[in-house]
Structure formats: structure tokens, C-alpha cells
Coordinates of C-alpha atoms and ligand atoms in Angstrom, one line a residue:
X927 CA 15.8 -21.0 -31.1
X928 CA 14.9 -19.5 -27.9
X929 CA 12.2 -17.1 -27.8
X930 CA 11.3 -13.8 -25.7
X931 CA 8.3 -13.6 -23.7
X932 CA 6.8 -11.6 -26.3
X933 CA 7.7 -13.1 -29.9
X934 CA 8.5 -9.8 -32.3
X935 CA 9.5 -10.3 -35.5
X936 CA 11.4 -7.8 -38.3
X937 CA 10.6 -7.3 -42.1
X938 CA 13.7 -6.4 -44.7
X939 CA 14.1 -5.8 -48.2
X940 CA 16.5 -7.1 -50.7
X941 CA 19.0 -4.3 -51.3
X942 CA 18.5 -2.3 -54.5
X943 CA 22.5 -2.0 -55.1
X944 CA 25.4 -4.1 -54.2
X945 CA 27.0 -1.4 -52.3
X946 CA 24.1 -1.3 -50.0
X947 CA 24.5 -5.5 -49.1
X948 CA 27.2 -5.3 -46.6
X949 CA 24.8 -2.2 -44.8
X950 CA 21.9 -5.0 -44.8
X951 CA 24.2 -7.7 -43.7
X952 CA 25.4 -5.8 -40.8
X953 CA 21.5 -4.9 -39.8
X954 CA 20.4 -8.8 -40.2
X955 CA 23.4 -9.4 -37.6
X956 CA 21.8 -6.6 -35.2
X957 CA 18.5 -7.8 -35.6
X958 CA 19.4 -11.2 -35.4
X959 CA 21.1 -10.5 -31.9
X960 CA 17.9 -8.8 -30.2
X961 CA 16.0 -12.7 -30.6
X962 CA 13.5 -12.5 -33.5
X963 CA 11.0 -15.1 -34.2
X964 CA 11.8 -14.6 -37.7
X965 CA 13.2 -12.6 -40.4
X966 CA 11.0 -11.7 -43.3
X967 CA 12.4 -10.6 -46.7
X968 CA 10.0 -8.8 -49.5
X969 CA 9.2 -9.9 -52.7
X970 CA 8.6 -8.2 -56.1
X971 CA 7.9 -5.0 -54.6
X972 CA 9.8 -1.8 -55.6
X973 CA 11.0 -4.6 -58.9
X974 CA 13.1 -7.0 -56.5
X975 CA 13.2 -10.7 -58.2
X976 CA 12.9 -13.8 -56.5
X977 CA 17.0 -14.1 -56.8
X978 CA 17.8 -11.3 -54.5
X979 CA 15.1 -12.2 -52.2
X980 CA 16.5 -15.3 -52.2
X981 CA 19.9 -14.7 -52.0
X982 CA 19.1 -12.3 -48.5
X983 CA 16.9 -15.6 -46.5
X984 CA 19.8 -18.0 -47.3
X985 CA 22.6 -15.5 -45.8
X986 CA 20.0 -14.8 -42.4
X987 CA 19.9 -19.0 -42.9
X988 CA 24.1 -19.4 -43.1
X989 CA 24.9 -16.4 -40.8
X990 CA 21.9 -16.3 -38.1
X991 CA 20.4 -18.4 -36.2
X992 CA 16.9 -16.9 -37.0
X993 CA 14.6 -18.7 -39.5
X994 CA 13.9 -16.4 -42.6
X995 CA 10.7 -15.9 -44.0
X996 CA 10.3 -15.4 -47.8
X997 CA 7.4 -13.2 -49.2
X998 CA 6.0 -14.8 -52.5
X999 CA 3.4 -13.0 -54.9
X1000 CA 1.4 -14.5 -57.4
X1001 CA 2.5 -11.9 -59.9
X1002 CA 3.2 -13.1 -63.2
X1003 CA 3.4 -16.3 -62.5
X1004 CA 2.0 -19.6 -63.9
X1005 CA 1.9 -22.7 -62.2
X1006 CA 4.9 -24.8 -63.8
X1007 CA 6.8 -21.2 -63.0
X1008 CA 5.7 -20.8 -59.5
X1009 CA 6.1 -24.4 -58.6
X1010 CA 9.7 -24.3 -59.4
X1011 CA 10.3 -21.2 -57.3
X1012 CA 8.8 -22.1 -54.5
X1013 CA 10.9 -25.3 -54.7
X1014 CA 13.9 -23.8 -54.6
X1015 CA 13.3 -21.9 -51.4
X1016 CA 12.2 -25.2 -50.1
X1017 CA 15.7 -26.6 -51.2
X1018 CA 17.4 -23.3 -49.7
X1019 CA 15.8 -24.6 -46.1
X1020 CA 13.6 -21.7 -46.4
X1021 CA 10.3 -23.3 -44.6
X1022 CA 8.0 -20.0 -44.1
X1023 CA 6.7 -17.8 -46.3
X1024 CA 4.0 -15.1 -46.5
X1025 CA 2.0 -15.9 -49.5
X1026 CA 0.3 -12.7 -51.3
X1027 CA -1.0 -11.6 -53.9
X1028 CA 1.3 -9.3 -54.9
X1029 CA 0.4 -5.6 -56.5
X1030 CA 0.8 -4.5 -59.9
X1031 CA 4.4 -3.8 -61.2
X1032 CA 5.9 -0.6 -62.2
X1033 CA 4.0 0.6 -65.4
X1034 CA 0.8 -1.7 -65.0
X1035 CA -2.8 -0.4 -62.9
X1036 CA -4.6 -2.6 -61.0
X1037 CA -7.1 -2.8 -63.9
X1038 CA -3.9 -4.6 -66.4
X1039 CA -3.5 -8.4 -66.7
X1040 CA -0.4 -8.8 -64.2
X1041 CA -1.6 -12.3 -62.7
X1042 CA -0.8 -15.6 -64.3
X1043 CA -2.4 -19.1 -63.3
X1044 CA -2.6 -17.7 -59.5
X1045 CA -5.1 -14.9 -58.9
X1046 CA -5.6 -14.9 -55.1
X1047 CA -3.2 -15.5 -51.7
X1048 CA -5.1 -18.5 -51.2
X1049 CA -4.2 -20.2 -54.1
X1050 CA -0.8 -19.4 -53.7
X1051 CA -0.9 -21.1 -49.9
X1052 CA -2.5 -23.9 -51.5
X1053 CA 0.5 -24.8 -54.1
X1054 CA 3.3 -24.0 -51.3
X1055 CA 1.5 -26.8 -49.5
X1056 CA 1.3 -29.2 -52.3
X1057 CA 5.1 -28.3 -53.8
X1058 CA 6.2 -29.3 -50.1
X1059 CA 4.4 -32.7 -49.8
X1060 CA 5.2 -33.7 -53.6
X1061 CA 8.8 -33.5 -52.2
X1062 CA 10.4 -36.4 -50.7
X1063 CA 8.1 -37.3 -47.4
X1064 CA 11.6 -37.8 -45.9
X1065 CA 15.1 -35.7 -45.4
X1066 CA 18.3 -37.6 -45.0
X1067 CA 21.3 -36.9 -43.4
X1068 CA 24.6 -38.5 -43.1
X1069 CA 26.2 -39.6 -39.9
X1070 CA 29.9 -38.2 -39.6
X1071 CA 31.8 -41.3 -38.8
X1072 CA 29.3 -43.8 -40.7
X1073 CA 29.2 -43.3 -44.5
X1074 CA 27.3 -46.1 -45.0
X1075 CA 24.4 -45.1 -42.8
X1076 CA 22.1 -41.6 -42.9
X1077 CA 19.7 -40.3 -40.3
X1078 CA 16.4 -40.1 -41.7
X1079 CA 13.9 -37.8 -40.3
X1080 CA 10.4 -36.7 -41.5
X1081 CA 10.1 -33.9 -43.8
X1082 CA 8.4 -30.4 -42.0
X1083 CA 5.2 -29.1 -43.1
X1084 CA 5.7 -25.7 -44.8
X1085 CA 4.2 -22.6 -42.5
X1086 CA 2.1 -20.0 -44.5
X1087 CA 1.3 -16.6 -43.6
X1088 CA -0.9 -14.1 -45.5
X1089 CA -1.6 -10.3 -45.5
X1090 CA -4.6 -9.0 -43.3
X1091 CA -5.8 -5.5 -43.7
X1092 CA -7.3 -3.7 -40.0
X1093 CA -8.5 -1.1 -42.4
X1094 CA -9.7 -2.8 -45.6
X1095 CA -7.9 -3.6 -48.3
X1096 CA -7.8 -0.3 -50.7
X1097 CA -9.5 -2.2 -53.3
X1098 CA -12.1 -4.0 -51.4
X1099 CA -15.6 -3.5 -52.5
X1100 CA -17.5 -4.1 -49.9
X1101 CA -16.4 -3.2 -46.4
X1102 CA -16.5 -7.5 -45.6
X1103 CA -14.5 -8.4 -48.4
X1104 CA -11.0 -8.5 -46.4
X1105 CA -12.3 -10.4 -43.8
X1106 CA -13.8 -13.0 -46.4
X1107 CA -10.6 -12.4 -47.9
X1108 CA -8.8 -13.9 -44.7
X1109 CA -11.2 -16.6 -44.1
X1110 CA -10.5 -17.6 -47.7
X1111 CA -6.6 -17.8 -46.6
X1112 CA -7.7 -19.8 -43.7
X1113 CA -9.4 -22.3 -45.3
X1114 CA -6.8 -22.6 -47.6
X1115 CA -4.0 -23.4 -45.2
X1116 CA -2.2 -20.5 -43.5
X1117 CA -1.3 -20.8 -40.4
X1118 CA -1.0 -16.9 -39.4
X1119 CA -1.7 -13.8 -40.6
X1120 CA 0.4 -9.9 -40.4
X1121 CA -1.2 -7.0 -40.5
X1122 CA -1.0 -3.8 -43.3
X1123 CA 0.5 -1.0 -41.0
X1124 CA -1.9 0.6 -39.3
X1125 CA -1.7 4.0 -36.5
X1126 CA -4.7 3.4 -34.3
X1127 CA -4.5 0.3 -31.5
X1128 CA -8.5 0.4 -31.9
X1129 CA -8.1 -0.3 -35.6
X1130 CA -6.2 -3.3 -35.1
X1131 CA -8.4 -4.6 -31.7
X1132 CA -11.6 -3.7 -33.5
X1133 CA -10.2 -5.8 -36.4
X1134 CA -9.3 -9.0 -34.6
X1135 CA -12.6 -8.8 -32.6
X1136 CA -14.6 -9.0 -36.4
X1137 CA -12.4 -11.2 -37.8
X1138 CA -12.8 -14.1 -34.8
X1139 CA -16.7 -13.6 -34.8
X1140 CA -16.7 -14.2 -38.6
X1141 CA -14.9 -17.6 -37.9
X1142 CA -11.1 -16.3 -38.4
X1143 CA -8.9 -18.5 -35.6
X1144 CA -5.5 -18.3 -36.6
X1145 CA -2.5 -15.7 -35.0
X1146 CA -3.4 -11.9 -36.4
X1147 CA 0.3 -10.4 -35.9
X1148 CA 0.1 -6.6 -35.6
X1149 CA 2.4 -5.1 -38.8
X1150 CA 4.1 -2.0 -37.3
X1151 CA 5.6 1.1 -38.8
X1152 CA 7.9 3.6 -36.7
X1153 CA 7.1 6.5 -39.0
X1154 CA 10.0 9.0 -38.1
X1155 CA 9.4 12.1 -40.6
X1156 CA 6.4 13.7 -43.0
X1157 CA 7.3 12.3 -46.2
X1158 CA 8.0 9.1 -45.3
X1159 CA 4.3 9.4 -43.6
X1160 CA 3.2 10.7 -46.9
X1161 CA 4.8 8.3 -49.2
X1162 CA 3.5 4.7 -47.0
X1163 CA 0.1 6.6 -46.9
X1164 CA 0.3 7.0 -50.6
X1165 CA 1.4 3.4 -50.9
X1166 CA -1.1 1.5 -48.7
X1167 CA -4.3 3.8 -48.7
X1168 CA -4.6 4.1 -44.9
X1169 CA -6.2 7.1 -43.4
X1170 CA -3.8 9.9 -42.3
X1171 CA -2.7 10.2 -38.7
X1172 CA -3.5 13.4 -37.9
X1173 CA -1.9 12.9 -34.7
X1174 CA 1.8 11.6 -35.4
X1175 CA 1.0 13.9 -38.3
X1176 CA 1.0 17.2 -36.2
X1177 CA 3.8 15.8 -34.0
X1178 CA 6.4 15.1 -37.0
X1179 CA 5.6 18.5 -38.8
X1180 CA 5.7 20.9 -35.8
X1181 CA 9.2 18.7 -34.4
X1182 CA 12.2 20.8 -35.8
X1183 CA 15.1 18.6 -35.9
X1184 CA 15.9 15.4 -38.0
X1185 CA 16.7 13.2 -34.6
X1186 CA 13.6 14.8 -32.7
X1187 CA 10.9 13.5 -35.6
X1188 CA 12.8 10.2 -35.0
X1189 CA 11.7 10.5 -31.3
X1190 CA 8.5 10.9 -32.3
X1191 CA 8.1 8.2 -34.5
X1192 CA 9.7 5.6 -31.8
X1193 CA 7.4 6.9 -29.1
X1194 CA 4.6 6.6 -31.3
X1195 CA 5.4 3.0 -33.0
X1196 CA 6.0 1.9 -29.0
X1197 CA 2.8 3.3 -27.6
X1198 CA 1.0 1.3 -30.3
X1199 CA 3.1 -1.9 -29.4
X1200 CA 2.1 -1.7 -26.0
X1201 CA -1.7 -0.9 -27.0
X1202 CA -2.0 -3.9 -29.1
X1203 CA -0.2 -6.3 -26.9
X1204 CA -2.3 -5.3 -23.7
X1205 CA -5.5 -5.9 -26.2
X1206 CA -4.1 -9.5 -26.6
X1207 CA -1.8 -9.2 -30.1
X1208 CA 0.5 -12.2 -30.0
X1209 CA 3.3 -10.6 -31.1
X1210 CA 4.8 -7.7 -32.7
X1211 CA 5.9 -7.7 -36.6
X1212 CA 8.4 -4.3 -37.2
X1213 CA 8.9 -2.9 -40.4
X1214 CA 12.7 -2.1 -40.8
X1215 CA 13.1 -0.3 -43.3
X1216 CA 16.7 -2.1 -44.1
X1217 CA 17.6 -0.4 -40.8
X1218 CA 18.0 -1.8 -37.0
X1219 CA 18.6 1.3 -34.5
X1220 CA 15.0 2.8 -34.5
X1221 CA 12.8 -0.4 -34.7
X1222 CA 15.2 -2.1 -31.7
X1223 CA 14.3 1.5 -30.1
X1224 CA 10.7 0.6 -30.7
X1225 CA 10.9 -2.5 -28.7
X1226 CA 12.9 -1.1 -25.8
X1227 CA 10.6 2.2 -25.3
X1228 CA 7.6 -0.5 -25.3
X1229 CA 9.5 -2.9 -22.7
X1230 CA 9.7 -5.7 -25.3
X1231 CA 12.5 -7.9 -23.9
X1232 CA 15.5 -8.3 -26.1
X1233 CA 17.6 -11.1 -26.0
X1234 CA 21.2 -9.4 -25.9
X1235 CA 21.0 -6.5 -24.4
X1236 CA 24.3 -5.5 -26.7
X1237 CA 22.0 -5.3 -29.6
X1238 CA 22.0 -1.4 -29.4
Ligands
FAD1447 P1 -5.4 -11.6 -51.8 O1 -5.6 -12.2 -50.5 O2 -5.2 -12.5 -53.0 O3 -6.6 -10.6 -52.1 C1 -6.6 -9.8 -53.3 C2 -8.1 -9.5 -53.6 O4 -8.7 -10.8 -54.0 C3 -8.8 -8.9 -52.5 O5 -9.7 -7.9 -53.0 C4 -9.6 -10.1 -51.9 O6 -10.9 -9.6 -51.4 C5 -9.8 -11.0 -53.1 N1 -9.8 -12.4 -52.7 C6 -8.9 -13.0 -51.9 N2 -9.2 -14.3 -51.8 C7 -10.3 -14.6 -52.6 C8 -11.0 -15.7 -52.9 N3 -10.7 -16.9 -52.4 N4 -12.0 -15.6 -53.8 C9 -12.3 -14.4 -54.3 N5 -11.6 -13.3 -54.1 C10 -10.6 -13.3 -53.2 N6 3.4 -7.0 -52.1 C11 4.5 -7.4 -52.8 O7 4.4 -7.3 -54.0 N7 5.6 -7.9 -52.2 C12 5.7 -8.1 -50.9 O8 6.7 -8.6 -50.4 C13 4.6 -7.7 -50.1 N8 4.7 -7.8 -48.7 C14 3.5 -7.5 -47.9 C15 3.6 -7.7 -46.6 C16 2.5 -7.5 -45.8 C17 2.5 -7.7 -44.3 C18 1.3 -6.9 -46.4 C19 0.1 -6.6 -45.5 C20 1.2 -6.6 -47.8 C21 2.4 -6.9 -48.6 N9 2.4 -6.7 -49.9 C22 3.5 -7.1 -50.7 C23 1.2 -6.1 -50.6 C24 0.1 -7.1 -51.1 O9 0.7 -7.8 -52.2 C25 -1.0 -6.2 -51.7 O10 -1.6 -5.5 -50.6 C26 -2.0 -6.9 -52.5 O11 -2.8 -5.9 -53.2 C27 -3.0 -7.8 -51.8 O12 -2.4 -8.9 -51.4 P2 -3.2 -10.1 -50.6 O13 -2.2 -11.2 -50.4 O14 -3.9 -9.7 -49.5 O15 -4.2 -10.5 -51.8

């Protein structure tokens, strides 16, 4: 599909009730419409199965013309298991996918045994890649008209993305050990990586800079939050073990009304956008939050071109 001038690119998550589908169906339309290099869709986390993550990228495939991008963890899975999943998103035409580890579920610690055969990212990228080339080396088509005759084009490679952490990965331990980590996805086959959320451009910039001199040469997509009140601050601070703003902080606590913290959290999630692109970030990855008005105010406060201008 045509793309902007500056690719962008949404996250979503699989809705926890039925009654909540035809809200995210409505939102993948809106998002859809603004020009998005893709759509990604989470997987495991909050206790989402492969199903309904499924069941999301095949209606952005049917109803959009955006390609989806399925999340897959290595939680709980062994190979045969994992093999056969990531087959079937194959199948579905899903052809991108962020591979990650995956944290522990609900009820298990980090110390628990919630891995199966996969224990890293990198092995995961590894068996997307080899599940795609066992398939046919070939796709076939018929020809409307000509029954007796199919076109027959070459099979795409898979594209991998993995998780890269500006700030260290919580559980690192040593401060290297999540840019080894990346280099380790590298080597293993992924094409790209997104970024944890982070709140400081230099965090990101400082980052990128560490990661190319270590020997890391594929895209680093920027991961970015608009935070729009104090507990949601507190509850993705809690989640992901970044630092504490203390700026956007201050700003949401001392804002009075519901729609002004919303400001606040658009200004300050399109300051960062424009920080990290004029330091040379290829791109911008928004974290929707099952929502489209305030991340498609993001991109228009940072002067992100969208393509329909209707998509308001
Ligand atoms: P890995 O890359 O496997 O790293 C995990 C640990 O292993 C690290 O400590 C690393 O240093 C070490 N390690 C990595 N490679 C090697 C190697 N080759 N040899 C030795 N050690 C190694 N979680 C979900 O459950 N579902 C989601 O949909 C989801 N989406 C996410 C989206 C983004 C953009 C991000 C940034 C995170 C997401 N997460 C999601 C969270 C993620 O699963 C966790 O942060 C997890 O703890 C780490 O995942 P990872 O893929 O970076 O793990």
C-alpha cells in the first residue's frame, strides 16, 4: 500500500469481551484510514490466546488494506506446539510478526518454569523462519476464466521484529545484556526492532547510538505511549520498570480536568515523536490502547502526515 513520508505504525489488543469487538473493529477502520505501515495485535498478555489474536489480524487482513502484524511469545510452548501456530498465521496470510519472549502469566514469577522448548526471542525468529520455508517454496493461484491453469508465484519470506529496550530490560543483569540481547535477534533473523515505551528522546537516541557501535544494523522503531492521566502513568510504570517521568508526571497531576490530562499526554507523546524523528528514528510505532482519537492526535500535533485527512 502506499506509504506516508514518515511510516507510523499502531499496536492493538485482542478485546477482552465480545461486546467490546465492534468498538475495536470501528478503531481498526480509523486507524486503517490515517495509512499505517502496519497493524500490530498482542499476544498472551493480560491472558489473550493465540485465537483472538488471531481472529483480530485476519479481520485488519479481510477489511483493511493494512498488513497485520501478529505478536508471538515463546510462553508455554514446545516446538511441535509453536510450529503449528505459527503455521496457521502463515495460512491466515499473516506474514509479520514480532517474536518475543513473552512474560510470565498471571499467577507465575519470573523465577517459575513458564517456557517450553523456546527460551529466548531469537529462537522463536529462528523457527518462524524455518516453519515459512518448510512450506511450499511456491503459492498458487487460479486464473478466473482458465480452470485448468493457476498463476504461480514465489512464496514471501516471513518479516521478524523483536522487542528492544532504550532503558534495559528490567531483568537484565548487566547493563549490556539488552543490547547483546538485540544482537542475538539480529543474528538470528529479524529484520527490525520496536522499542519498550520510553519518555526521554535522549533515551531512545542514546540507545540507537550504543546499539549501532555494538554491531546492531537493523530499523530501531521508537515504541510510543501518549500517557493521558496518573494512573495510567502509574500502572505502565509498574508494568514495564521504566523510570518515572517526573515531568509529564507534574503536568498530569497538577491538570484538573479529564480532557485537559488528555492534552497533556498528546502534547507530550508528539514532542517526543518529533524529537526522535529529527534524531533519525525511522518511523513511529503508537500504542493504542484499543483506541484511535488520541494517538491520530499524536501524529497530527507532531506534523506526521496522514493519509485521509477524514480520519479524525
Ligand atoms: P528475549 O529477547 O528472549 O530476552 C529475554 C532475556 O533473555 C533477556 O534477559 C535477554 O538478555 C536474554 N537473552 C535474549 N537472547 C539471548 C540469547 N541468545 N542467549 C542468552 N540470553 C538471551 N509480551 C507479551 O506477552 N505479549 C505481547 O504481545 C508483548 N508485546 C510486546 C511489544 C513490545 C514492543 C515490547 C517491547 C514488549 C512486548 N512484550 C509482550 C513484553 C515482552 O515479552 C517482555 O518484555 C519479555 O520479558 C522480554 O521479551 P524479549 O522478546 O525481549 O525477550
Amino acid at each position: 500500500m502506499e506509504s506516508s513520508a514518515t511510516p507510523f505504525s499502531f499496536e492493538l489488543y485482542p478485546p477482552r469481551t465480545r461486546s467490546r469487538t465492534a468498538a475495536l473493529e470501528e478503531t481498526i477502520r480509523r486507524l486503517a484510514a490515517a495509512g499505517p505501515e502496519f497493524l500490530s495485535v498482542t499476544y498472551g498478555a493480560g491472558g489473550a490466546t493465540g485465537g483472538e489474536s488471531l481472529r483480530v489480524l485476519r479481520w485488519i487482513r479481510e477489511n483493511t488494506d493494512v498488513e497485520p502484524l501478529a505478536h508471538l511469545t515463546c510462553v508455554g510452548n514446545d516446538y511441535a506446539t509453536a510450529s503449528a501456530l505459527i503455521r496457521e498465521f502463515l495460512v491466515a496470510g499473516v506474514l509479520r510478526f514480532l517474536a518475543l519472549r513473552g512474560d510470565p502469566p498471571l499467577g507465575k514469577a519470573e523465577g517459575d518454569v513458564f517456557l517450553g522448548d523456546l527460551t529466548t526471542s531469537a529462537e522463536l525468529v529462528q523457527l518462524i523462519h524455518r516453519v515459512q520455508a518448510e512450506r511450499a517454496p511456491y503459492s498458487e493461484t487460479t486464473i478466473p476464466g482458465h480452470p485448468e491453469a493457476a498463476r504461480v508465484d514465489p512464496r514471501p519470506r516471513a518479516r521478524t521484529t523483536v522487542a528492544a529496550f532504550p532503558n534495559g530490560h528490567p531483568r537484565s543483569r548487566h547493563p549490556r545484556e539488552h543490547i547483546d540481547a538485540l544482537l542475538a535477534k539480529q543474528a538470528a533473523g529479524a529484520d527490525a526492532a520496536i522499542t519498550q515505551l520510553f519518555f526521554h528522546a535522549e533515551d531512545y537516541l542514546r540507545f540507537v547510538d550504543r546499539a549501532r557501535a555494538a554491531g546492531v544494523v537493523i530499523p530501531i522503531l521508537p515504541g510510543i505511549m501518549p500517557v493521558t492521566s496518573p494512573g495510567k502513568l502509574a500502572r505502565m510504570l509498574e508494568l514495564t520498570g521504566e523510570p518515572l517521568p517526573a515531568d509529564l508526571s507534574i503536568d498530569l497531576e497538577v491538570e484538573p480536568t479529564a480532557e485537559g490530562r488528555r492534552e497533556v499526554g498528546i502534547a507530550y507523546a508528539a514532542r517526543l515523536a518529533r524529537e526522535v524523528l529529527a534524531g533519525g528514528a525511522p518511523g513511529i510505532h503508537l500504542y493504542a490502547f484499543n483506541e484511535h482519537e488520541t494517538v491520530l492526535a499524536v501524529l497530527r500535533e507532531a506534523g506526521i502526515p496522514l493519509r485521509e485527512t477524514a480520519a479524525s
